[in-house]
XYZ file of C-alpha atoms in Angstrom:
390
model
C 53.334 71.474 77.465
C 54.300 68.547 75.208
C 52.676 66.137 77.601
C 49.369 68.040 77.461
C 49.324 67.873 73.666
C 49.989 64.105 73.732
C 47.092 63.410 76.077
C 44.611 65.387 73.933
C 45.575 63.792 70.499
C 45.379 60.041 71.368
C 41.552 59.660 71.298
C 41.341 61.491 67.971
C 43.720 59.050 66.298
C 41.715 56.111 67.626
C 38.487 57.572 66.250
C 40.026 58.011 62.806
C 41.323 54.445 62.905
C 37.859 53.087 63.732
C 36.294 55.042 60.903
C 38.848 53.698 58.455
C 38.202 50.136 59.612
C 34.465 50.638 59.186
C 35.009 52.008 55.696
C 37.207 49.073 54.784
C 34.650 46.625 56.153
C 31.909 48.433 54.243
C 33.902 48.214 51.036
C 34.582 44.531 51.635
C 30.914 43.934 52.420
C 29.782 45.734 49.328
C 32.295 43.759 47.328
C 31.015 40.526 48.755
C 27.428 41.533 48.137
C 28.304 42.567 44.605
C 30.175 39.349 43.990
C 27.278 37.309 45.366
C 24.842 39.287 43.242
C 26.939 38.876 40.108
C 27.368 35.159 40.858
C 23.651 34.762 41.400
C 22.827 36.613 38.184
C 25.407 34.624 36.243
C 24.232 31.370 37.744
C 20.628 32.229 36.880
C 21.677 32.937 33.299
C 23.527 29.620 33.155
C 20.504 27.765 34.495
C 18.223 29.605 32.077
C 20.517 28.834 29.143
C 20.748 25.203 30.260
C 16.952 24.984 30.381
C 16.714 26.623 26.967
C 19.305 24.188 25.591
C 17.445 21.218 27.077
C 14.202 22.473 25.534
C 15.854 22.997 22.152
C 17.511 19.571 22.357
C 14.111 18.046 23.051
C 12.570 19.929 20.127
C 15.471 18.889 17.879
C 15.042 15.255 18.909
C 11.310 15.505 18.258
C 11.888 17.099 14.860
C 14.516 14.450 14.035
C 11.963 11.794 14.919
C 9.360 13.465 12.743
C 11.885 13.747 9.898
C 12.860 10.074 10.228
C 9.179 9.109 10.314
C 8.432 11.296 7.273
C 11.402 9.842 5.386
C 10.266 6.305 6.251
C 6.722 7.163 5.202
C 7.939 8.537 1.874
C 9.979 5.402 1.122
C 7.220 2.784 1.111
C 8.289 0.120 -1.407
C 5.948 -2.535 -2.807
C 8.758 -4.447 -4.528
C 8.574 -7.595 -2.364
C 4.876 -7.509 -1.542
C 2.567 -10.505 -1.966
C -0.681 -10.442 -3.930
C -4.135 -11.647 -2.937
C -6.638 -12.337 -5.712
C -10.330 -13.025 -5.334
C -11.229 -15.054 -8.386
C -14.969 -14.661 -7.943
C -14.889 -10.894 -8.183
C -11.690 -11.063 -10.305
C -10.121 -8.438 -8.041
C -6.641 -8.324 -6.499
C -4.524 -6.266 -4.122
C -0.977 -6.470 -2.773
C 0.234 -6.437 0.819
C 3.601 -6.505 2.652
C 5.161 -9.895 3.306
C 4.973 -10.857 6.954
C 1.344 -9.795 7.359
C -1.167 -12.373 8.582
C -3.783 -13.364 5.986
C -7.051 -15.191 6.518
C -9.120 -15.792 3.375
C -12.087 -17.874 2.347
C -13.726 -18.758 -0.964
C -17.139 -20.369 -1.031
C -19.020 -21.519 -4.110
C -22.705 -20.759 -4.462
C -24.477 -24.098 -4.758
C -25.856 -24.766 -8.219
C -24.231 -21.707 -9.803
C -21.082 -22.728 -11.654
C -18.349 -20.132 -11.431
C -20.164 -17.970 -8.877
C -19.268 -17.625 -5.236
C -18.022 -15.303 -2.523
C -14.524 -14.383 -1.420
C -13.401 -12.742 1.815
C -10.039 -11.763 3.241
C -8.778 -10.161 6.436
C -5.177 -9.088 7.028
C -3.230 -7.578 9.933
C 0.282 -6.159 10.128
C 2.743 -7.613 12.695
C 2.372 -4.647 15.087
C -1.458 -4.879 14.942
C -1.740 -1.205 13.958
C -3.251 -1.809 10.498
C -6.079 -4.136 9.505
C -7.592 -4.933 6.107
C -11.123 -6.095 5.367
C -12.165 -7.345 1.923
C -15.533 -8.777 0.931
C -16.654 -9.231 -2.665
C -20.403 -9.559 -2.123
C -21.532 -7.111 0.537
C -25.076 -6.822 1.864
C -25.995 -3.148 2.060
C -25.907 -1.734 5.572
C -25.701 1.711 7.130
C -25.432 3.393 10.492
C -25.424 6.978 11.815
C -21.875 8.334 11.964
C -19.750 11.404 11.471
C -17.097 10.955 8.744
C -14.422 13.562 7.913
C -12.836 13.283 4.453
C -9.027 13.638 4.402
C -8.159 12.759 0.780
C -9.592 11.458 -2.494
C -7.179 9.406 -4.654
C -8.146 8.027 -8.119
C -7.452 4.307 -8.644
C -6.794 4.020 -12.361
C -6.090 0.269 -12.316
C -9.033 -0.715 -10.158
C -11.771 0.116 -12.645
C -13.661 3.057 -14.060
C -14.495 5.684 -11.478
C -13.012 3.938 -8.435
C -11.237 6.032 -5.796
C -9.441 5.518 -2.497
C -11.348 7.653 0.004
C -9.227 8.585 3.022
C -10.829 9.901 6.184
C -11.882 9.085 9.714
C -15.014 8.369 11.682
C -15.589 10.549 14.731
C -17.347 8.738 17.571
C -17.496 8.710 21.355
C -14.681 6.171 21.394
C -12.282 8.360 19.407
C -11.219 8.899 15.799
C -10.859 5.951 13.418
C -8.665 6.723 10.341
C -8.968 4.561 7.229
C -8.747 4.229 3.456
C -11.627 2.608 1.610
C -12.563 2.003 -2.032
C -15.750 3.593 -3.384
C -17.120 4.381 -6.838
C -20.629 5.555 -6.110
C -22.726 6.471 -3.131
C -25.330 3.997 -1.919
C -26.912 6.777 0.144
C -27.376 10.489 -0.480
C -25.111 11.256 2.487
C -22.675 8.376 2.037
C -19.023 8.448 0.906
C -18.691 8.823 -2.856
C -16.389 9.991 -5.630
C -17.884 13.491 -5.350
C -16.484 14.014 -1.838
C -13.760 16.609 -1.220
C -10.981 16.794 1.369
C -12.218 18.369 4.593
C -15.846 17.527 3.905
C -17.924 16.415 6.892
C -20.383 13.624 6.059
C -22.824 13.674 8.935
C -24.591 10.410 8.069
C -22.345 7.743 6.555
C -23.116 4.329 5.123
C -20.726 1.414 5.007
C -18.270 2.451 2.231
C -18.810 0.175 -0.774
C -17.750 -0.152 -4.400
C -19.754 -1.501 -7.303
C -18.346 -4.026 -9.769
C -19.375 -6.472 -12.455
C -20.105 -9.988 -11.166
C -20.543 -12.125 -14.245
C -23.742 -10.904 -15.878
C -24.865 -8.945 -12.828
C -23.701 -6.089 -10.626
C -22.570 -6.572 -7.033
C -21.284 -4.507 -4.116
C -17.912 -5.106 -2.471
C -15.888 -3.629 0.359
C -12.140 -3.027 0.641
C -11.037 -1.036 3.690
C -7.675 -0.529 5.446
C -8.036 0.830 8.985
C -5.595 2.345 11.470
C -5.791 2.352 15.251
C -8.195 4.603 17.137
C -6.666 7.986 18.132
C -8.162 10.556 20.532
C -7.935 13.829 18.538
C -8.641 15.127 15.031
C -5.050 16.406 14.828
C -3.732 12.873 15.414
C -6.238 11.449 12.941
C -5.086 13.897 10.245
C -1.425 13.230 11.121
C -1.997 9.479 10.646
C -2.252 9.938 6.880
C 1.366 11.196 6.771
C 2.674 8.432 9.040
C 4.281 5.156 7.963
C 0.998 3.343 8.645
C -0.994 5.890 6.656
C 1.394 5.795 3.695
C 1.494 1.987 3.788
C -2.304 1.862 3.750
C -2.422 4.236 0.774
C 0.214 2.202 -1.095
C -1.850 -0.935 -0.470
C -5.143 0.540 -1.613
C -3.436 1.839 -4.769
C -2.659 -1.775 -5.747
C -6.366 -2.648 -5.814
C -6.894 -3.826 -9.378
C -8.695 -6.132 -11.722
C -7.176 -9.599 -11.886
C -6.779 -9.031 -15.624
C -4.462 -6.070 -15.053
C -0.894 -6.694 -16.209
C 1.594 -6.843 -13.358
C 4.750 -5.876 -15.234
C 6.002 -9.468 -14.937
C 6.724 -11.785 -17.880
C 6.747 -15.491 -18.571
C 10.047 -16.096 -20.414
C 10.171 -18.997 -22.884
C 13.830 -19.149 -23.946
C 13.277 -22.268 -26.130
C 11.462 -19.966 -28.580
C 13.167 -16.722 -27.563
C 9.835 -15.126 -26.598
C 8.072 -13.815 -23.509
C 4.485 -12.899 -22.599
C 3.031 -10.434 -20.097
C 1.383 -11.811 -16.972
C -1.666 -10.603 -15.061
C -2.568 -10.969 -11.405
C -4.496 -14.112 -12.371
C -1.561 -15.622 -14.293
C 1.388 -14.333 -12.264
C 2.247 -17.904 -11.132
C 2.279 -19.232 -14.715
C 4.547 -22.029 -15.921
C 4.894 -23.885 -19.212
C 5.885 -27.124 -20.923
C 7.239 -27.693 -24.430
C 5.724 -30.187 -26.869
C 7.459 -30.707 -30.192
C 5.336 -30.289 -33.310
C 4.511 -33.344 -35.409
C 4.965 -31.197 -38.534
C 8.565 -30.934 -39.628
C 9.931 -27.401 -39.666
C 7.288 -25.922 -37.346
C 8.281 -24.582 -33.923
C 7.154 -26.528 -30.833
C 3.927 -25.789 -28.943
C 4.063 -24.011 -25.601
C 1.552 -25.421 -23.078
C 0.496 -23.039 -20.277
C -0.930 -23.346 -16.767
C -0.702 -21.726 -13.299
C 0.387 -23.274 -10.013
C -2.805 -22.071 -8.331
C -4.618 -24.785 -10.354
C -2.085 -27.564 -9.724
C -4.432 -29.316 -7.291
C -6.657 -30.094 -10.296
C -4.769 -32.759 -12.234
C -6.485 -31.889 -15.498
C -5.039 -28.376 -15.332
C -1.387 -29.252 -14.841
C 0.784 -29.028 -17.902
C 3.564 -31.243 -19.243
C 4.590 -32.756 -22.542
C 1.598 -35.102 -22.216
C -0.948 -32.758 -20.665
C -2.363 -29.668 -22.363
C -2.878 -27.480 -19.299
C -5.114 -24.405 -19.508
C -3.909 -22.759 -22.726
C -1.227 -22.963 -25.383
C 0.915 -20.756 -27.632
C 0.958 -21.614 -31.321
C 2.129 -19.905 -34.529
C 0.999 -19.328 -38.104
C 2.411 -17.796 -41.256
C 0.981 -15.044 -43.421
C -2.134 -16.170 -45.310
C -2.444 -19.447 -43.403
C -5.945 -20.782 -42.639
C -7.473 -23.429 -40.391
C -10.805 -25.369 -40.517
C -11.693 -24.201 -36.994
C -10.172 -20.705 -36.784
C -10.503 -19.793 -40.432
C -8.070 -17.139 -41.624
C -5.669 -16.783 -38.706
C -4.839 -13.193 -39.550
C -8.498 -12.207 -39.146
C -9.109 -14.246 -35.992
C -5.948 -12.942 -34.329
C -5.452 -9.463 -35.803
C -2.950 -8.396 -33.119
C -0.739 -11.480 -33.404
C 2.884 -10.271 -33.161
C 5.303 -11.184 -35.946
C 8.576 -12.613 -34.594
C 11.219 -14.121 -36.867
C 8.784 -14.707 -39.726
C 5.963 -16.312 -37.725
C 2.870 -14.902 -35.997
C 2.115 -15.958 -32.400
C -1.299 -16.511 -30.821
C -2.856 -18.224 -27.762
C -5.797 -20.638 -27.554
C -7.537 -21.996 -24.455
C -8.498 -25.516 -23.433
C -11.891 -26.760 -24.604
C -13.269 -27.898 -21.253
C -13.074 -26.780 -17.630
C -10.056 -28.737 -16.411
C -11.171 -28.280 -12.773
C -14.446 -30.108 -13.546
C -16.366 -27.468 -11.629
C -13.953 -27.372 -8.671
C -12.714 -23.859 -9.423
C -14.607 -22.758 -12.529
C -14.272 -19.033 -11.824
C -10.504 -19.211 -11.355
C -10.109 -21.422 -14.425
C -12.179 -19.003 -16.514
C -10.146 -15.984 -15.365
C -6.803 -17.686 -15.998
C -7.844 -19.062 -19.386
C -9.251 -15.704 -20.482
C -6.153 -13.785 -19.401
C -3.839 -16.186 -21.231
C -5.863 -15.824 -24.442
C -6.057 -12.010 -24.238
C -2.316 -11.747 -23.599
C -1.359 -13.101 -27.026
C -0.825 -9.580 -28.357
C 1.822 -8.978 -25.636
C 4.094 -11.790 -26.879
C 7.470 -10.381 -27.907
C 11.068 -11.416 -28.449
C 13.056 -11.649 -25.229
C 15.177 -8.481 -25.136
C 18.894 -8.964 -25.599
C 20.984 -7.591 -22.745
């Protein structure tokens, strides 16, 4: 009977063993599938996070670039800039050293002291260009001009502004700053324009200024490179180029405007303010023939050195001279000094004043420049002061 039982139970044990193996394999398979699924999910998350990080890194780099550009644009310094002066229009502006400058001055035949001045400048990277002309012939053309900003130019003359904006044409967008003080056309750029305004028909942007006894039109424009979109054109005004252009146009001034520089004359312990016309001034000392009186100071500028009659030394008068007088003193030519020079400063018991040469020391070679320099020296007498003690 035991043998019968043994024969009947053997297949049953084998069946149970097979079922167990299948269950184990199923568990292992599910584990592998689960592990693969979890690995795939985790790997996808890692890849997604890596992509997100790369995108954020790119954005951070872009923002860092924008910040660096904005910081550079906000730190435009004019400390070491050069100055260009047009002595016909008696107008000046400053520009960064290292820029190329091409200028021309031409006298008008038969008209002493009258002429025309032009200047073109370009920065080293060729991304900014300047155009200046002091006697512009009116011209216009159909165009679409979008105003970006309107900036008053206090030093340049009454009512002048720097108009920022860009032309929109088939070739792109052309951002620029230009000086205007009145519109030469009902639809042209003018001081009445507002930011965002669209001028559908623009004229060549001009400014009006005094040209001797008459009125003339001039042009002073600083242009950036052509860009394809309005967004890029607007962004240009916050770029280094845009801020540099604005800083340049803000220096546009009359040649008679004081620069903040002084001519120091330590022999007398005095100094005098300089203008754009006289910023390259120098002097010579001539001792007085009257005992007890201070020496004369003879003045000139290096821009007139090519004219021998304008150079100054102990034996040559130059363009102008600084003299002194005491209270109540008179002169056969000037009369009562105190009345002729009411703003003469009193320094160490003596009043100081400036007189100009009697004749054009350039003999007609540069009459306009000579007149501007001479006039600025004479007008600056009220700025004479004692050299400050450190």
